[in-house]
Short mmCIF file of C-alpha atoms (C1' of nucleotides) in Angstrom, two decimals:
data_model
loop_
_atom_site.label_atom_id
_atom_site.label_comp_id
_atom_site.label_asym_id
_atom_site.label_seq_id
_atom_site.Cartn_x
_atom_site.Cartn_y
_atom_site.Cartn_z
CA UNK A 24 17.81 -17.49 0.25
CA UNK A 25 19.64 -20.16 2.12
CA UNK A 26 23.21 -18.77 3.10
CA UNK A 27 24.87 -15.32 2.86
CA UNK A 28 27.62 -16.23 0.59
CA UNK A 29 25.33 -18.31 -1.80
CA UNK A 30 23.12 -15.23 -2.23
CA UNK A 31 26.09 -13.04 -2.73
CA UNK A 32 27.02 -15.49 -5.47
CA UNK A 33 23.71 -15.18 -6.97
CA UNK A 34 24.06 -11.35 -6.88
CA UNK A 35 27.43 -11.88 -8.79
CA UNK A 36 25.89 -14.03 -11.31
CA UNK A 37 23.09 -11.26 -12.42
CA UNK A 38 26.03 -8.84 -12.86
CA UNK A 39 25.86 -6.96 -9.58
CA UNK A 40 28.77 -6.34 -7.34
CA UNK A 41 29.04 -7.18 -3.57
CA UNK A 42 29.66 -4.43 -1.48
CA UNK A 43 29.33 -3.68 2.15
CA UNK A 44 25.84 -2.23 2.11
CA UNK A 45 24.63 -5.55 0.33
CA UNK A 46 26.31 -7.80 2.86
CA UNK A 47 24.50 -5.71 5.62
CA UNK A 48 21.12 -5.55 4.27
CA UNK A 49 21.34 -9.40 3.31
CA UNK A 50 22.70 -10.22 6.85
CA UNK A 51 20.03 -8.60 8.45
CA UNK A 52 17.37 -10.43 6.75
CA UNK A 53 18.77 -13.75 6.92
CA UNK A 54 19.66 -13.12 10.74
CA UNK A 55 16.07 -12.14 11.51
CA UNK A 56 14.89 -15.63 10.49
CA UNK A 57 11.72 -14.06 9.47
CA UNK A 58 10.45 -14.92 6.07
CA UNK A 59 8.35 -11.54 6.14
CA UNK A 60 9.47 -7.95 6.72
CA UNK A 61 9.25 -4.33 5.48
CA UNK A 62 11.76 -1.91 4.63
CA UNK A 63 11.43 -0.49 7.97
CA UNK A 64 12.38 -3.79 9.77
CA UNK A 65 15.61 -3.95 7.35
CA UNK A 66 16.27 -0.26 7.89
CA UNK A 67 16.07 -0.81 11.72
CA UNK A 68 18.26 -3.87 11.75
CA UNK A 69 21.28 -2.31 9.63
CA UNK A 70 21.00 0.73 11.73
CA UNK A 71 23.80 -1.19 13.99
CA UNK A 72 25.80 -2.24 10.96
CA UNK A 73 29.05 -0.61 10.18
CA UNK A 74 29.16 1.31 7.97
CA UNK A 75 25.56 1.89 8.15
CA UNK A 76 23.76 1.83 4.70
CA UNK A 77 21.56 4.64 3.45
CA UNK A 78 18.02 4.39 3.43
CA UNK A 79 18.04 4.61 -0.43
CA UNK A 80 20.60 2.03 -0.76
CA UNK A 81 18.50 -0.28 1.50
CA UNK A 82 15.55 0.42 -0.89
CA UNK A 83 17.60 -0.22 -3.85
CA UNK A 84 18.89 -3.42 -2.51
CA UNK A 85 15.57 -4.74 -1.62
CA UNK A 86 14.59 -3.77 -5.32
CA UNK A 87 17.58 -5.78 -6.60
CA UNK A 88 16.55 -8.87 -4.48
CA UNK A 89 13.24 -8.77 -5.71
CA UNK A 90 14.63 -8.73 -9.46
CA UNK A 91 16.77 -11.85 -8.86
CA UNK A 92 13.89 -13.22 -7.52
CA UNK A 93 14.77 -13.82 -3.97
CA UNK A 94 12.12 -11.46 -2.38
CA UNK A 95 8.77 -10.72 -3.44
CA UNK A 96 6.38 -7.92 -2.29
CA UNK A 97 3.14 -9.22 -1.02
CA UNK A 98 -0.05 -8.01 -2.17
CA UNK A 99 -1.23 -6.39 1.21
CA UNK A 100 -2.87 -2.92 1.92
CA UNK A 101 -0.65 -1.87 4.76
CA UNK A 102 1.29 1.33 5.07
CA UNK A 103 4.32 -0.56 3.96
CA UNK A 104 5.31 -2.99 1.69
CA UNK A 105 5.71 -6.58 3.01
CA UNK A 106 8.60 -8.45 1.49
CA UNK A 107 8.41 -12.27 1.46
CA UNK A 108 11.58 -14.42 1.25
CA UNK A 109 11.04 -16.75 -2.01
CA UNK A 110 13.07 -19.64 -0.31
CA UNK A 111 9.84 -20.56 1.70
CA UNK A 112 7.05 -21.14 -0.59
CA UNK A 113 3.75 -20.51 0.66
CA UNK A 114 0.46 -18.38 0.60
CA UNK A 115 -0.27 -15.93 3.40
CA UNK A 116 -3.43 -15.17 5.69
CA UNK A 117 -3.11 -11.91 7.36
CA UNK A 118 -5.12 -10.96 10.08
CA UNK A 119 -6.84 -7.50 9.50
CA UNK A 120 -7.04 -6.75 13.19
CA UNK A 121 -3.69 -7.81 14.65
CA UNK A 122 -1.60 -8.29 11.33
CA UNK A 123 -0.43 -11.65 12.25
CA UNK A 124 0.59 -13.58 9.14
CA UNK A 125 0.03 -17.18 8.93
CA UNK A 126 0.93 -19.76 6.22
CA UNK A 127 -1.32 -21.28 4.00
CA UNK A 128 -1.00 -25.12 3.65
CA UNK A 129 0.44 -25.78 0.10
CA UNK A 130 -2.30 -28.41 -1.03
CA UNK A 131 -5.13 -25.69 -0.17
CA UNK A 132 -2.94 -23.15 -2.51
CA UNK A 133 -2.55 -25.53 -5.41
CA UNK A 134 -6.25 -26.54 -5.52
CA UNK A 135 -7.36 -23.00 -5.49
CA UNK A 136 -4.72 -21.75 -8.11
CA UNK A 137 -5.77 -24.80 -10.13
CA UNK A 138 -9.37 -23.89 -9.96
CA UNK A 139 -8.96 -20.21 -10.55
CA UNK A 140 -6.49 -21.25 -13.53
CA UNK A 141 -9.57 -23.18 -15.16
CA UNK A 142 -12.17 -20.82 -14.32
CA UNK A 143 -10.56 -17.25 -14.96
CA UNK A 144 -7.63 -18.10 -17.13
CA UNK A 145 -5.27 -16.29 -14.63
CA UNK A 146 -2.15 -17.88 -13.61
CA UNK A 147 -2.23 -17.56 -9.88
CA UNK A 148 1.58 -16.95 -8.55
CA UNK A 149 1.13 -19.35 -5.63
CA UNK A 150 4.15 -17.94 -3.78
CA UNK A 151 2.51 -14.50 -3.62
CA UNK A 152 -0.82 -14.96 -2.35
CA UNK A 153 -2.06 -12.99 0.63
CA UNK A 154 -5.69 -13.14 1.88
CA UNK A 155 -6.94 -11.29 4.58
CA UNK A 156 -9.19 -12.81 7.38
CA UNK A 157 -9.21 -12.63 11.09
CA UNK A 158 -7.30 -15.00 13.34
CA UNK A 159 -8.77 -16.97 15.87
CA UNK A 160 -8.00 -14.62 18.85
CA UNK A 161 -9.21 -11.75 17.40
CA UNK A 162 -12.18 -13.44 16.23
CA UNK A 163 -12.91 -13.98 19.99
CA UNK A 164 -12.06 -10.97 21.03
CA UNK A 165 -14.69 -9.27 18.81
CA UNK A 166 -17.49 -11.76 20.03
CA UNK A 167 -16.98 -10.59 23.41
CA UNK A 168 -16.93 -7.07 22.71
CA UNK B 11 -25.08 0.11 -1.74
CA UNK B 12 -27.89 -0.18 -4.02
CA UNK B 13 -29.16 3.28 -4.36
CA UNK B 14 -28.37 6.74 -3.39
CA UNK B 15 -31.32 7.45 -0.84
CA UNK B 16 -31.03 3.98 0.57
CA UNK B 17 -27.42 4.61 1.36
CA UNK B 18 -27.98 8.23 2.78
CA UNK B 19 -30.54 6.73 4.97
CA UNK B 20 -27.72 4.24 6.03
CA UNK B 21 -25.70 7.05 7.18
CA UNK B 22 -28.25 8.59 8.88
CA UNK B 23 -28.92 5.59 10.84
CA UNK B 24 -25.41 5.70 11.91
CA UNK B 25 -25.61 9.03 13.30
CA UNK B 26 -23.97 10.59 10.28
CA UNK B 27 -25.28 13.83 8.54
CA UNK B 28 -26.22 13.98 5.00
CA UNK B 29 -24.31 16.97 3.35
CA UNK B 30 -23.90 17.93 -0.39
CA UNK B 31 -20.30 16.53 -0.14
CA UNK B 32 -21.51 13.09 0.64
CA UNK B 33 -24.10 13.13 -1.65
CA UNK B 34 -21.65 14.02 -4.41
CA UNK B 35 -19.17 11.30 -3.45
CA UNK B 36 -21.99 8.64 -3.22
CA UNK B 37 -23.27 9.87 -6.90
CA UNK B 38 -19.73 9.41 -7.93
CA UNK B 39 -19.50 5.99 -6.77
CA UNK B 40 -22.78 5.04 -7.62
CA UNK B 41 -22.70 6.33 -11.13
CA UNK B 42 -19.36 5.03 -12.12
CA UNK B 43 -20.86 1.49 -12.08
CA UNK B 44 -17.61 0.20 -11.46
CA UNK B 45 -17.43 -1.76 -8.20
CA UNK B 46 -13.68 -1.15 -7.71
CA UNK B 47 -11.90 2.16 -7.41
CA UNK B 48 -9.30 4.22 -5.95
CA UNK B 49 -9.66 7.69 -4.07
CA UNK B 50 -8.26 9.17 -7.06
CA UNK B 51 -11.02 7.92 -9.25
CA UNK B 52 -13.49 9.55 -6.78
CA UNK B 53 -11.66 12.58 -6.72
CA UNK B 54 -11.83 12.90 -10.36
CA UNK B 55 -15.43 12.29 -10.50
CA UNK B 56 -16.43 14.80 -8.00
CA UNK B 57 -14.33 17.31 -9.59
CA UNK B 58 -17.47 18.42 -11.65
CA UNK B 59 -19.86 18.51 -8.62
CA UNK B 60 -20.88 21.76 -7.75
CA UNK B 61 -20.03 22.66 -4.86
CA UNK B 62 -16.81 20.50 -5.29
CA UNK B 63 -15.98 18.71 -2.00
CA UNK B 64 -12.44 18.94 -0.71
CA UNK B 65 -9.56 16.20 -1.12
CA UNK B 66 -9.89 15.54 2.38
CA UNK B 67 -13.78 15.57 2.80
CA UNK B 68 -13.38 12.76 -0.05
CA UNK B 69 -11.29 10.63 2.09
CA UNK B 70 -13.15 11.06 5.42
CA UNK B 71 -16.25 10.18 3.24
CA UNK B 72 -14.56 6.74 1.99
CA UNK B 73 -13.50 6.31 5.54
CA UNK B 74 -16.97 6.76 6.61
CA UNK B 75 -18.53 4.26 4.05
CA UNK B 76 -15.81 1.79 5.11
CA UNK B 77 -17.02 2.20 8.58
CA UNK B 78 -20.52 1.56 7.90
CA UNK B 79 -19.57 -1.42 5.82
CA UNK B 80 -20.57 -0.17 2.39
CA UNK B 81 -16.94 -0.24 1.04
CA UNK B 82 -14.22 -2.30 1.97
CA UNK B 83 -10.18 -1.74 0.92
CA UNK B 84 -8.93 -4.31 -1.03
CA UNK B 85 -5.47 -5.79 0.04
CA UNK B 86 -3.38 -5.24 -3.00
CA UNK B 87 -0.14 -3.51 -3.19
CA UNK B 88 -0.71 -0.81 -5.57
CA UNK B 89 0.30 2.88 -5.04
CA UNK B 90 -3.32 3.73 -3.74
CA UNK B 91 -5.83 1.97 -1.88
CA UNK B 92 -8.59 0.31 -3.91
CA UNK B 93 -12.05 0.34 -2.50
CA UNK B 94 -14.61 -2.54 -3.54
CA UNK B 95 -18.54 -2.00 -2.98
CA UNK B 96 -19.68 -4.49 -0.61
CA UNK B 97 -22.95 -4.87 -2.45
CA UNK B 98 -21.14 -7.10 -5.06
CA UNK B 99 -19.67 -9.88 -3.08
CA UNK B 100 -16.77 -11.86 -4.56
CA UNK B 101 -13.21 -12.31 -4.68
CA UNK B 102 -10.61 -10.60 -6.85
CA UNK B 103 -7.63 -11.64 -8.89
CA UNK B 104 -5.51 -8.92 -10.10
CA UNK B 105 -3.11 -9.39 -12.89
CA UNK B 106 0.39 -8.01 -11.71
CA UNK B 107 1.26 -6.80 -15.21
CA UNK B 108 -1.52 -4.76 -16.34
CA UNK B 109 -3.66 -4.28 -13.18
CA UNK B 110 -6.96 -6.01 -14.48
CA UNK B 111 -9.20 -7.05 -11.82
CA UNK B 112 -11.21 -9.95 -12.55
CA UNK B 113 -13.93 -11.61 -10.03
CA UNK B 114 -13.34 -14.97 -8.49
CA UNK B 115 -15.97 -17.73 -8.86
CA UNK B 116 -18.19 -17.51 -5.66
CA UNK B 117 -18.04 -21.45 -5.45
CA UNK B 118 -13.98 -21.52 -5.60
CA UNK B 119 -13.89 -18.86 -2.92
CA UNK B 120 -16.34 -20.68 -0.36
CA UNK B 121 -14.05 -23.64 -0.77
CA UNK B 122 -10.86 -21.92 -0.41
CA UNK B 123 -12.37 -20.07 2.79
CA UNK B 124 -13.79 -23.47 4.47
CA UNK B 125 -10.37 -25.09 4.02
CA UNK B 126 -8.64 -22.30 5.32
CA UNK B 127 -10.73 -22.19 8.38
CA UNK B 128 -10.37 -25.52 9.11
CA UNK B 129 -6.69 -25.62 8.64
CA UNK B 130 -5.50 -22.44 9.88
CA UNK B 131 -8.57 -21.29 12.25
CA UNK B 132 -8.44 -17.97 10.16
CA UNK B 133 -11.99 -16.63 9.06
CA UNK B 134 -11.64 -15.52 5.75
CA UNK B 135 -13.37 -12.28 4.82
CA UNK B 136 -14.46 -13.81 1.35
CA UNK B 137 -15.80 -10.43 0.32
CA UNK B 138 -12.30 -8.99 0.51
CA UNK B 139 -9.88 -11.41 -0.94
CA UNK B 140 -7.52 -10.49 -3.57
CA UNK B 141 -4.81 -12.78 -5.23
CA UNK B 142 -2.00 -11.68 -7.58
CA UNK B 143 -1.62 -13.49 -10.86
CA UNK B 144 -0.89 -12.57 -14.46
CA UNK B 145 -4.02 -12.77 -16.87
CA UNK B 146 -3.96 -14.77 -20.28
CA UNK B 147 -2.82 -12.03 -22.29
CA UNK B 148 -0.22 -10.71 -20.19
CA UNK B 149 1.12 -14.42 -19.84
CA UNK B 150 0.82 -14.55 -23.57
CA UNK B 151 2.83 -11.32 -24.08
CA UNK B 152 5.72 -12.67 -21.68
CA UNK B 153 6.03 -15.76 -23.58
CA UNK B 154 6.56 -14.21 -26.89
CA UNK B 155 8.96 -11.69 -25.17
"C1'" DC C 4 -28.18 25.64 19.63
"C1'" DT C 5 -25.36 21.92 19.65
"C1'" DT C 6 -22.60 18.74 17.37
"C1'" DT C 7 -20.88 17.22 13.25
"C1'" DT C 8 -18.99 18.26 8.80
"C1'" DT C 9 -16.26 21.06 5.61
"C1'" DG C 10 -12.44 23.54 3.44
"C1'" DC C 11 -7.82 24.76 3.52
"C1'" DA C 12 -3.25 24.24 4.25
"C1'" DA C 13 0.29 21.93 6.12
"C1'" DA C 14 2.67 17.98 7.59
"C1'" DG C 15 3.43 12.67 7.71
"C1'" DC C 16 4.87 8.41 5.77
"C1'" DT C 17 7.04 5.23 2.94
"C1'" DT C 18 9.60 5.31 -1.23
"C1'" DT C 19 12.05 7.02 -5.20
"C1'" DT C 20 15.25 10.13 -7.90
"C1'" DG C 21 19.49 13.11 -9.37
"C1'" DC C 22 23.73 13.66 -8.79
"C1'" DA C 23 28.70 13.79 -7.69
"C1'" DC C 24 31.74 10.64 -5.28
"C1'" DC C 25 33.50 6.24 -4.64
"C1'" DA C 26 34.74 1.44 -5.18
"C1'" DC C 27 34.28 -3.24 -6.68
"C1'" DA C 28 35.97 -6.09 -10.03
"C1'" DT D 25 40.16 2.06 -15.13
"C1'" DG D 26 35.54 2.12 -16.38
"C1'" DT D 27 31.05 0.73 -14.79
"C1'" DG D 28 28.01 -0.04 -11.39
"C1'" DG D 29 27.00 1.70 -6.34
"C1'" DT D 30 26.81 4.66 -2.40
"C1'" DG D 31 25.18 8.73 0.27
"C1'" DC D 32 23.04 13.08 0.72
"C1'" DA D 33 19.34 15.48 0.34
"C1'" DA D 34 15.14 16.74 -1.69
"C1'" DA D 35 11.03 15.44 -4.29
"C1'" DA D 36 7.16 12.59 -5.30
"C1'" DG D 37 2.71 10.50 -4.15
"C1'" DC D 38 -0.96 9.21 -1.31
"C1'" DT D 39 -3.32 10.31 2.54
"C1'" DT D 40 -4.13 12.17 7.29
"C1'" DT D 41 -4.51 15.94 10.79
"C1'" DG D 42 -5.53 20.72 12.99
"C1'" DC D 43 -8.39 24.17 13.32
"C1'" DA D 44 -11.78 27.72 12.61
"C1'" DA D 45 -15.73 28.74 9.71
"C1'" DA D 46 -20.03 26.59 8.04
"C1'" DA D 47 -24.11 23.99 8.24
"C1'" DA D 48 -27.20 20.10 9.49
"C1'" DG D 49 -30.75 18.16 12.77
#
DNA sequence: CTTTTTGCAAAGCTTTTGCACCACA
DNA sequence: TGTGGTGCAAAAGCTTTGCAAAAAG
């Protein structure tokens, strides 16, 4: 999802229309610079847009972007769905204590996916892998406790 | 979580009390033989218990068992929380199409965890890893479609 | 007896849906 | 002009919470 106009073109290419609401949602996602976010993040961001898109529209737009393949929901167990921009390919390690998300080195992911493919016959979506763990600061905090 | 009585003893050891509701929930979990289940599964199972524990009690008991360390919620993005019995150590691969859960070979998991530890300084909870993929039957179905 | 646990009912949260109106292409 | 999108409001689904009554140790 490199630039706003490019993405809007992709929406058109998929038979979708370009509307102010969709511009606002895309702008919010692109401006944030973050590669991970929740619907709530987007809702907060478009809160300042004019005209302000409705909650339902934001959800529907996220769904659209997911269908088109520009976003993917991460398999996490939080209270909300975390989306991930697919223009940044990598796995994720999420700290179960503080929620920090760190990227998994590409090679480690490829090796793991390949092993799993051989041993379980599952095709891993390397771009959508998330594992839970404890980040260094939180691990240290737990030791001192 | 090997046997009912052993587990009840653990609850006592943690300062908890043994009640009919907790017996019922534990029995449901142990009898199912399944290592993965949702609150809904447990609710359905205890539905036949007498006296029948309340929904809230079931949720509170699952929370208790999680605190004690006998259960862990898996990081998945389903509509409901999937719990995993910690007496079976393994990772999970979940098919994003049909939801099937397959176990990850221990060694592959250890290798991956060790790589991540070195490269990201995250400590992976190997017992609580879940990755998304597509199982062989579903992958085949998609190809034919 | 004291403290924990339960049941009941209601609320909380994120996300989804139905429907009439509006607007992009 | 016609299909697709939007806003509004209400519902759905899972989970949590407050509180008084009941029970475990």
